[in-house]
Every structure is written in structure tokens, then in C-alpha cells.
Amino acid sequence: MSLDAELHAFFTSRYPDIPAPARAVMERAGRELAESGQADAAPGPGTRAPDFTLPAADGQKVTLSALLAEGPVVLTFYRGAWCPYCNLALRALQEHHAAITGRGARLVAVSPQVPDESLTLAEKHGLAFDVLSDVGSTVAERYGIAFDLPADLAAVYDSFGFEMQRVNGGHPRTLPLPATFVIDRAGTVRWAFADPDYVKRAEPAAILAALDTLP
């Protein structure tokens, strides 16, 4: 089963259980985000990937340029461990981790959550790749994918018990769009995926195909 099919199946099974007033808020916010054109601000193929240094789940600092000195990087942004679609996407990437590293690339995931939350996520899902903390979404902003939740949607998420204030280190309303970038050793984006729809994620097969095009 493709990741897209798995995500759609999960959405179809769970979304009807969300109370109608909450669904209405979520659907309106989703439409507004899509209409904003936010995804168009993400770096596209041929553009320079902004460098960054972020803490990993174990506290070590990870710098993009240092990783690129060793080979290409697959950089993926996710909303947080509270997001079941993010968890499905991360597990799919873990299943393809050997194929990614076998192509000489390094996989790195970034979220706005504090390192302790990243560590819990990595341990829970047995992730073998770096999970970095972009508290305040400053790196996501540099990549053009950071956005603020509307107040009513933030309230819905609070009602779901997501504890955004705590897990995002005091930045409860700022999140990244789901996005993935394949970056070559020169620091140039060669393939990009960014979508305002939280149900849609980069397909691992497409990531591998992009890596196969790198020299």
C-alpha cells in the first residue's frame, strides 16, 4: 500500500468521529491555508536550501551544511508527534530508510516540538534518523512553510488534548506545512514537496526516484 493510500484510509476511518463543529473549523482553516498560496513560498528545484543548525533528540547539534559535506540530504518537516498523519509518514520513511541511505543520502526530520518530545517520538517508532527540534519554527519560516493556526483551530486542537503550548515550547500556534526536500551536496534543492493539506505527504517512492537522478 502506498503512503497516500494509507493516509487516505486513516482519514476516512477517523475523520467522521470528530465532532461536527470541530470539523467545520478544521475544514474552513484548511481552505484558507490552501487559498493563501503558502506552499508556493517553499524552495523549489534549483534554489538554494537555507542552512541551519538545530538540536537533535539526543541534544547534539546538527548542521545542514555539515551533513551535505558527506552527501545529499532528504529534509522533511512534520507538525509533531500529536499528528497521526505525521506519525504514519515518519514510519513510512523509516521503512525506506535503508533505501535512502543506500543511495548515499541522509534523512533528517524537523518539527517545532521540544527535544524531549522528539526523543519520545524517535524511541516510540524506532526511528533511525535524526529528529530535530525547530522550536519557534524559525527554520520552517526560512523555508517559507511556517504558518500560524487561526485562534479557533488552535482552540480545537487544545480540546483534543494536544498540549501545543507545552510540546512546542511556548509557541502553540506556529506550525510547518508538511514538506520534504531532496538537497544535493552543493546545497541545491533538486526535488520538493509542500502541501497545505495535512493529510498529504511526500511519497517515499518519489523521494527515492529523486535521489536516483542526482549525479
PDB file of C-alpha atoms in Angstrom:
ATOM      1  CA  MET A   1       0.000   0.000   0.000  1.00  0.00           C
ATOM      2  CA  SER A   2       1.294   3.457  -0.878  1.00  0.00           C
ATOM      3  CA  LEU A   3       1.666   6.078   1.851  1.00  0.00           C
ATOM      4  CA  ASP A   4      -1.025   8.156   0.149  1.00  0.00           C
ATOM      5  CA  ALA A   5      -3.457   5.234   0.293  1.00  0.00           C
ATOM      6  CA  GLU A   6      -2.610   4.576   3.940  1.00  0.00           C
ATOM      7  CA  LEU A   7      -3.142   8.234   4.865  1.00  0.00           C
ATOM      8  CA  HIS A   8      -6.440   8.365   2.993  1.00  0.00           C
ATOM      9  CA  ALA A   9      -7.667   5.172   4.651  1.00  0.00           C
ATOM     10  CA  PHE A  10      -6.812   6.541   8.099  1.00  0.00           C
ATOM     11  CA  PHE A  11      -8.562   9.842   7.324  1.00  0.00           C
ATOM     12  CA  THR A  12     -11.667   8.065   6.054  1.00  0.00           C
ATOM     13  CA  SER A  13     -11.887   5.904   9.174  1.00  0.00           C
ATOM     14  CA  ARG A  14     -11.221   8.594  11.785  1.00  0.00           C
ATOM     15  CA  TYR A  15     -12.468  11.932  10.454  1.00  0.00           C
ATOM     16  CA  PRO A  16     -16.196  11.174  10.881  1.00  0.00           C
ATOM     17  CA  ASP A  17     -15.587  10.677  14.627  1.00  0.00           C
ATOM     18  CA  ILE A  18     -14.553  14.321  15.052  1.00  0.00           C
ATOM     19  CA  PRO A  19     -17.458  16.467  16.319  1.00  0.00           C
ATOM     20  CA  ALA A  20     -19.152  18.438  13.553  1.00  0.00           C
ATOM     21  CA  PRO A  21     -18.332  21.910  14.978  1.00  0.00           C
ATOM     22  CA  ALA A  22     -14.630  20.994  15.157  1.00  0.00           C
ATOM     23  CA  ARG A  23     -14.727  19.591  11.610  1.00  0.00           C
ATOM     24  CA  ALA A  24     -16.243  22.841  10.358  1.00  0.00           C
ATOM     25  CA  VAL A  25     -13.395  24.852  11.908  1.00  0.00           C
ATOM     26  CA  MET A  26     -10.771  22.476  10.529  1.00  0.00           C
ATOM     27  CA  GLU A  27     -12.256  22.500   7.033  1.00  0.00           C
ATOM     28  CA  ARG A  28     -12.520  26.304   6.904  1.00  0.00           C
ATOM     29  CA  ALA A  29      -8.949  26.730   8.159  1.00  0.00           C
ATOM     30  CA  GLY A  30      -7.743  24.198   5.589  1.00  0.00           C
ATOM     31  CA  ARG A  31      -9.436  26.072   2.761  1.00  0.00           C
ATOM     32  CA  GLU A  32      -7.981  29.387   3.899  1.00  0.00           C
ATOM     33  CA  LEU A  33      -4.478  27.930   4.146  1.00  0.00           C
ATOM     34  CA  ALA A  34      -4.737  26.424   0.660  1.00  0.00           C
ATOM     35  CA  GLU A  35      -6.044  29.703  -0.769  1.00  0.00           C
ATOM     36  CA  SER A  36      -3.203  31.650   0.853  1.00  0.00           C
ATOM     37  CA  GLY A  37      -0.679  30.118  -1.537  1.00  0.00           C
ATOM     38  CA  GLN A  38       1.641  29.353   1.375  1.00  0.00           C
ATOM     39  CA  ALA A  39       3.069  26.250  -0.306  1.00  0.00           C
ATOM     40  CA  ASP A  40       4.332  28.383  -3.206  1.00  0.00           C
ATOM     41  CA  ALA A  41       6.802  30.077  -0.841  1.00  0.00           C
ATOM     42  CA  ALA A  42       8.744  26.828  -0.286  1.00  0.00           C
ATOM     43  CA  PRO A  43      12.097  26.470  -2.073  1.00  0.00           C
ATOM     44  CA  GLY A  44      11.626  24.801  -5.433  1.00  0.00           C
ATOM     45  CA  PRO A  45      14.035  22.760  -7.552  1.00  0.00           C
ATOM     46  CA  GLY A  46      17.122  24.745  -8.486  1.00  0.00           C
ATOM     47  CA  THR A  47      17.007  27.039  -5.439  1.00  0.00           C
ATOM     48  CA  ARG A  48      19.469  27.166  -2.576  1.00  0.00           C
ATOM     49  CA  ALA A  49      18.426  25.321   0.607  1.00  0.00           C
ATOM     50  CA  PRO A  50      18.781  27.605   3.653  1.00  0.00           C
ATOM     51  CA  ASP A  51      21.436  26.339   6.048  1.00  0.00           C
ATOM     52  CA  PHE A  52      20.577  25.744   9.704  1.00  0.00           C
ATOM     53  CA  THR A  53      21.762  24.263  12.975  1.00  0.00           C
ATOM     54  CA  LEU A  54      19.200  22.543  15.207  1.00  0.00           C
ATOM     55  CA  PRO A  55      19.325  20.231  18.238  1.00  0.00           C
ATOM     56  CA  ALA A  56      18.628  16.536  17.714  1.00  0.00           C
ATOM     57  CA  ALA A  57      16.591  14.456  20.143  1.00  0.00           C
ATOM     58  CA  ASP A  58      19.803  13.483  21.981  1.00  0.00           C
ATOM     59  CA  GLY A  59      20.849  17.116  22.379  1.00  0.00           C
ATOM     60  CA  GLN A  60      23.555  17.070  19.711  1.00  0.00           C
ATOM     61  CA  LYS A  61      23.618  19.966  17.257  1.00  0.00           C
ATOM     62  CA  VAL A  62      23.032  19.091  13.612  1.00  0.00           C
ATOM     63  CA  THR A  63      24.039  21.479  10.818  1.00  0.00           C
ATOM     64  CA  LEU A  64      22.714  21.039   7.295  1.00  0.00           C
ATOM     65  CA  SER A  65      25.922  22.157   5.596  1.00  0.00           C
ATOM     66  CA  ALA A  66      27.917  19.627   7.634  1.00  0.00           C
ATOM     67  CA  LEU A  67      25.579  16.843   6.531  1.00  0.00           C
ATOM     68  CA  LEU A  68      25.820  17.943   2.914  1.00  0.00           C
ATOM     69  CA  ALA A  69      29.597  17.695   3.091  1.00  0.00           C
ATOM     70  CA  GLU A  70      29.028  13.937   3.383  1.00  0.00           C
ATOM     71  CA  GLY A  71      26.272  13.511   0.802  1.00  0.00           C
ATOM     72  CA  PRO A  72      22.732  14.502  -0.236  1.00  0.00           C
ATOM     73  CA  VAL A  73      20.076  15.174   2.401  1.00  0.00           C
ATOM     74  CA  VAL A  74      16.392  14.334   2.484  1.00  0.00           C
ATOM     75  CA  LEU A  75      14.879  17.016   4.718  1.00  0.00           C
ATOM     76  CA  THR A  76      11.305  16.535   5.889  1.00  0.00           C
ATOM     77  CA  PHE A  77       9.181  18.830   8.066  1.00  0.00           C
ATOM     78  CA  TYR A  78       6.309  17.461  10.149  1.00  0.00           C
ATOM     79  CA  ARG A  79       3.824  19.034  12.567  1.00  0.00           C
ATOM     80  CA  GLY A  80       4.500  16.936  15.665  1.00  0.00           C
ATOM     81  CA  ALA A  81       4.035  13.639  17.450  1.00  0.00           C
ATOM     82  CA  TRP A  82       0.425  14.602  18.225  1.00  0.00           C
ATOM     83  CA  CYS A  83      -0.390  14.409  14.486  1.00  0.00           C
ATOM     84  CA  PRO A  84      -1.286  10.831  13.435  1.00  0.00           C
ATOM     85  CA  TYR A  85      -0.638  11.627   9.766  1.00  0.00           C
ATOM     86  CA  CYS A  86       2.879  12.763  10.666  1.00  0.00           C
ATOM     87  CA  ASN A  87       3.441   9.513  12.529  1.00  0.00           C
ATOM     88  CA  LEU A  88       2.303   7.464   9.541  1.00  0.00           C
ATOM     89  CA  ALA A  89       4.604   9.442   7.257  1.00  0.00           C
ATOM     90  CA  LEU A  90       7.586   9.082   9.582  1.00  0.00           C
ATOM     91  CA  ARG A  91       7.027   5.337   9.883  1.00  0.00           C
ATOM     92  CA  ALA A  92       6.903   5.084   6.090  1.00  0.00           C
ATOM     93  CA  LEU A  93      10.205   6.954   5.868  1.00  0.00           C
ATOM     94  CA  GLN A  94      11.698   4.622   8.450  1.00  0.00           C
ATOM     95  CA  GLU A  95      10.619   1.661   6.311  1.00  0.00           C
ATOM     96  CA  HIS A  96      12.538   3.223   3.405  1.00  0.00           C
ATOM     97  CA  HIS A  97      15.472   4.449   5.483  1.00  0.00           C
ATOM     98  CA  ALA A  98      17.826   1.715   4.280  1.00  0.00           C
ATOM     99  CA  ALA A  99      16.949   2.534   0.665  1.00  0.00           C
ATOM    100  CA  ILE A 100      17.628   6.229   1.297  1.00  0.00           C
ATOM    101  CA  THR A 101      20.978   5.652   2.993  1.00  0.00           C
ATOM    102  CA  GLY A 102      21.843   3.056   0.365  1.00  0.00           C
ATOM    103  CA  ARG A 103      21.746   5.894  -2.139  1.00  0.00           C
ATOM    104  CA  GLY A 104      24.275   7.803  -0.051  1.00  0.00           C
ATOM    105  CA  ALA A 105      21.752  10.250   1.422  1.00  0.00           C
ATOM    106  CA  ARG A 106      20.971  11.315   4.979  1.00  0.00           C
ATOM    107  CA  LEU A 107      17.378  11.576   6.199  1.00  0.00           C
ATOM    108  CA  VAL A 108      16.540  14.343   8.672  1.00  0.00           C
ATOM    109  CA  ALA A 109      13.112  15.206  10.130  1.00  0.00           C
ATOM    110  CA  VAL A 110      12.260  18.583  11.671  1.00  0.00           C
ATOM    111  CA  SER A 111       9.324  19.638  13.860  1.00  0.00           C
ATOM    112  CA  PRO A 112       8.571  22.589  16.161  1.00  0.00           C
ATOM    113  CA  GLN A 113       8.496  20.306  19.196  1.00  0.00           C
ATOM    114  CA  VAL A 114      10.980  20.464  22.067  1.00  0.00           C
ATOM    115  CA  PRO A 115      13.803  17.857  22.098  1.00  0.00           C
ATOM    116  CA  ASP A 116      12.177  15.725  24.807  1.00  0.00           C
ATOM    117  CA  GLU A 117       9.117  15.266  22.601  1.00  0.00           C
ATOM    118  CA  SER A 118      11.347  14.412  19.641  1.00  0.00           C
ATOM    119  CA  LEU A 119      13.184  11.829  21.732  1.00  0.00           C
ATOM    120  CA  THR A 120       9.917  10.214  22.826  1.00  0.00           C
ATOM    121  CA  LEU A 121       8.745  10.064  19.217  1.00  0.00           C
ATOM    122  CA  ALA A 122      12.020   8.593  17.951  1.00  0.00           C
ATOM    123  CA  GLU A 123      12.030   5.920  20.641  1.00  0.00           C
ATOM    124  CA  LYS A 124       8.348   5.057  20.195  1.00  0.00           C
ATOM    125  CA  HIS A 125       8.656   4.487  16.459  1.00  0.00           C
ATOM    126  CA  GLY A 126      12.232   3.186  16.410  1.00  0.00           C
ATOM    127  CA  LEU A 127      13.398   5.953  14.100  1.00  0.00           C
ATOM    128  CA  ALA A 128      16.983   5.508  12.932  1.00  0.00           C
ATOM    129  CA  PHE A 129      17.290   9.021  11.513  1.00  0.00           C
ATOM    130  CA  ASP A 130      17.802  12.394  13.186  1.00  0.00           C
ATOM    131  CA  VAL A 131      14.685  14.096  14.557  1.00  0.00           C
ATOM    132  CA  LEU A 132      15.427  17.793  15.079  1.00  0.00           C
ATOM    133  CA  SER A 133      13.657  20.463  17.124  1.00  0.00           C
ATOM    134  CA  ASP A 134      12.834  23.782  15.458  1.00  0.00           C
ATOM    135  CA  VAL A 135      11.184  25.463  18.459  1.00  0.00           C
ATOM    136  CA  GLY A 136       9.505  28.632  17.274  1.00  0.00           C
ATOM    137  CA  SER A 137       9.628  27.331  13.668  1.00  0.00           C
ATOM    138  CA  THR A 138      12.438  29.718  12.713  1.00  0.00           C
ATOM    139  CA  VAL A 139      13.926  27.257  10.226  1.00  0.00           C
ATOM    140  CA  ALA A 140      10.485  26.420   8.833  1.00  0.00           C
ATOM    141  CA  GLU A 141       9.989  30.157   8.344  1.00  0.00           C
ATOM    142  CA  ARG A 142      13.254  30.373   6.390  1.00  0.00           C
ATOM    143  CA  TYR A 143      11.940  27.595   4.178  1.00  0.00           C
ATOM    144  CA  GLY A 144       8.724  29.543   3.636  1.00  0.00           C
ATOM    145  CA  ILE A 145       6.464  26.908   5.186  1.00  0.00           C
ATOM    146  CA  ALA A 146       5.725  28.270   8.687  1.00  0.00           C
ATOM    147  CA  PHE A 147       2.179  29.455   9.360  1.00  0.00           C
ATOM    148  CA  ASP A 148       0.060  30.397  12.367  1.00  0.00           C
ATOM    149  CA  LEU A 149      -3.039  28.438  13.289  1.00  0.00           C
ATOM    150  CA  PRO A 150      -6.231  30.527  13.467  1.00  0.00           C
ATOM    151  CA  ALA A 151      -7.333  31.057  17.066  1.00  0.00           C
ATOM    152  CA  ASP A 152     -10.420  28.861  16.716  1.00  0.00           C
ATOM    153  CA  LEU A 153      -8.422  25.992  15.209  1.00  0.00           C
ATOM    154  CA  ALA A 154      -5.849  26.305  17.995  1.00  0.00           C
ATOM    155  CA  ALA A 155      -8.747  26.027  20.452  1.00  0.00           C
ATOM    156  CA  VAL A 156      -9.962  22.875  18.679  1.00  0.00           C
ATOM    157  CA  TYR A 157      -6.507  21.344  18.979  1.00  0.00           C
ATOM    158  CA  ASP A 158      -6.468  22.262  22.673  1.00  0.00           C
ATOM    159  CA  SER A 159      -9.814  20.488  23.073  1.00  0.00           C
ATOM    160  CA  PHE A 160      -8.218  17.387  21.535  1.00  0.00           C
ATOM    161  CA  GLY A 161      -5.573  17.422  24.297  1.00  0.00           C
ATOM    162  CA  PHE A 162      -2.605  18.094  22.010  1.00  0.00           C
ATOM    163  CA  GLU A 163      -0.911  20.377  24.610  1.00  0.00           C
ATOM    164  CA  MET A 164       0.631  22.577  21.948  1.00  0.00           C
ATOM    165  CA  GLN A 165       1.825  25.181  24.439  1.00  0.00           C
ATOM    166  CA  ARG A 166       3.947  22.577  26.225  1.00  0.00           C
ATOM    167  CA  VAL A 167       5.182  20.419  23.360  1.00  0.00           C
ATOM    168  CA  ASN A 168       6.074  23.415  21.166  1.00  0.00           C
ATOM    169  CA  GLY A 169       7.995  25.195  23.907  1.00  0.00           C
ATOM    170  CA  GLY A 170       5.667  28.169  24.269  1.00  0.00           C
ATOM    171  CA  HIS A 171       4.863  28.552  20.553  1.00  0.00           C
ATOM    172  CA  PRO A 172       1.493  26.767  20.362  1.00  0.00           C
ATOM    173  CA  ARG A 173       0.120  28.259  17.152  1.00  0.00           C
ATOM    174  CA  THR A 174       3.052  28.159  14.714  1.00  0.00           C
ATOM    175  CA  LEU A 175       3.455  25.025  12.607  1.00  0.00           C
ATOM    176  CA  PRO A 176       5.162  23.993   9.352  1.00  0.00           C
ATOM    177  CA  LEU A 177       3.355  22.789   6.285  1.00  0.00           C
ATOM    178  CA  PRO A 178       4.110  19.133   5.605  1.00  0.00           C
ATOM    179  CA  ALA A 179       7.133  19.436   3.310  1.00  0.00           C
ATOM    180  CA  THR A 180      10.054  17.359   2.050  1.00  0.00           C
ATOM    181  CA  PHE A 181      13.137  18.439   0.112  1.00  0.00           C
ATOM    182  CA  VAL A 182      15.843  16.431  -1.636  1.00  0.00           C
ATOM    183  CA  ILE A 183      19.017  18.529  -1.433  1.00  0.00           C
ATOM    184  CA  ASP A 184      22.201  17.730  -3.333  1.00  0.00           C
ATOM    185  CA  ARG A 185      25.727  18.041  -1.941  1.00  0.00           C
ATOM    186  CA  ALA A 186      26.061  21.562  -3.347  1.00  0.00           C
ATOM    187  CA  GLY A 187      23.109  22.665  -1.201  1.00  0.00           C
ATOM    188  CA  THR A 188      20.656  22.948  -4.104  1.00  0.00           C
ATOM    189  CA  VAL A 189      17.094  21.703  -3.815  1.00  0.00           C
ATOM    190  CA  ARG A 190      16.589  19.090  -6.527  1.00  0.00           C
ATOM    191  CA  TRP A 191      13.078  17.912  -5.615  1.00  0.00           C
ATOM    192  CA  ALA A 192      10.449  19.474  -3.385  1.00  0.00           C
ATOM    193  CA  PHE A 193       7.062  18.648  -1.907  1.00  0.00           C
ATOM    194  CA  ALA A 194       4.968  21.105   0.141  1.00  0.00           C
ATOM    195  CA  ASP A 195       1.223  20.898   0.623  1.00  0.00           C
ATOM    196  CA  PRO A 196      -1.190  22.795   2.892  1.00  0.00           C
ATOM    197  CA  ASP A 197      -3.300  19.641   3.265  1.00  0.00           C
ATOM    198  CA  TYR A 198      -2.061  17.853   6.403  1.00  0.00           C
ATOM    199  CA  VAL A 199      -3.303  14.523   5.024  1.00  0.00           C
ATOM    200  CA  LYS A 200      -0.930  14.675   2.042  1.00  0.00           C
ATOM    201  CA  ARG A 201       2.759  13.758   2.377  1.00  0.00           C
ATOM    202  CA  ALA A 202       5.733  13.063   0.128  1.00  0.00           C
ATOM    203  CA  GLU A 203       5.598   9.527  -1.197  1.00  0.00           C
ATOM    204  CA  PRO A 204       8.778   7.574  -0.312  1.00  0.00           C
ATOM    205  CA  ALA A 205       8.949   6.152  -3.835  1.00  0.00           C
ATOM    206  CA  ALA A 206       9.046   9.708  -5.234  1.00  0.00           C
ATOM    207  CA  ILE A 207      11.864  10.609  -2.821  1.00  0.00           C
ATOM    208  CA  LEU A 208      13.881   7.591  -3.940  1.00  0.00           C
ATOM    209  CA  ALA A 209      13.252   8.441  -7.589  1.00  0.00           C
ATOM    210  CA  ALA A 210      14.528  11.979  -6.962  1.00  0.00           C
ATOM    211  CA  LEU A 211      17.663  10.635  -5.286  1.00  0.00           C
ATOM    212  CA  ASP A 212      18.257   8.401  -8.287  1.00  0.00           C
ATOM    213  CA  THR A 213      18.501  11.478 -10.513  1.00  0.00           C
ATOM    214  CA  LEU A 214      21.369  13.009  -8.525  1.00  0.00           C
ATOM    215  CA  PRO A 215      24.841  12.717 -10.042  1.00  0.00           C
TER     216      PRO A 215
END
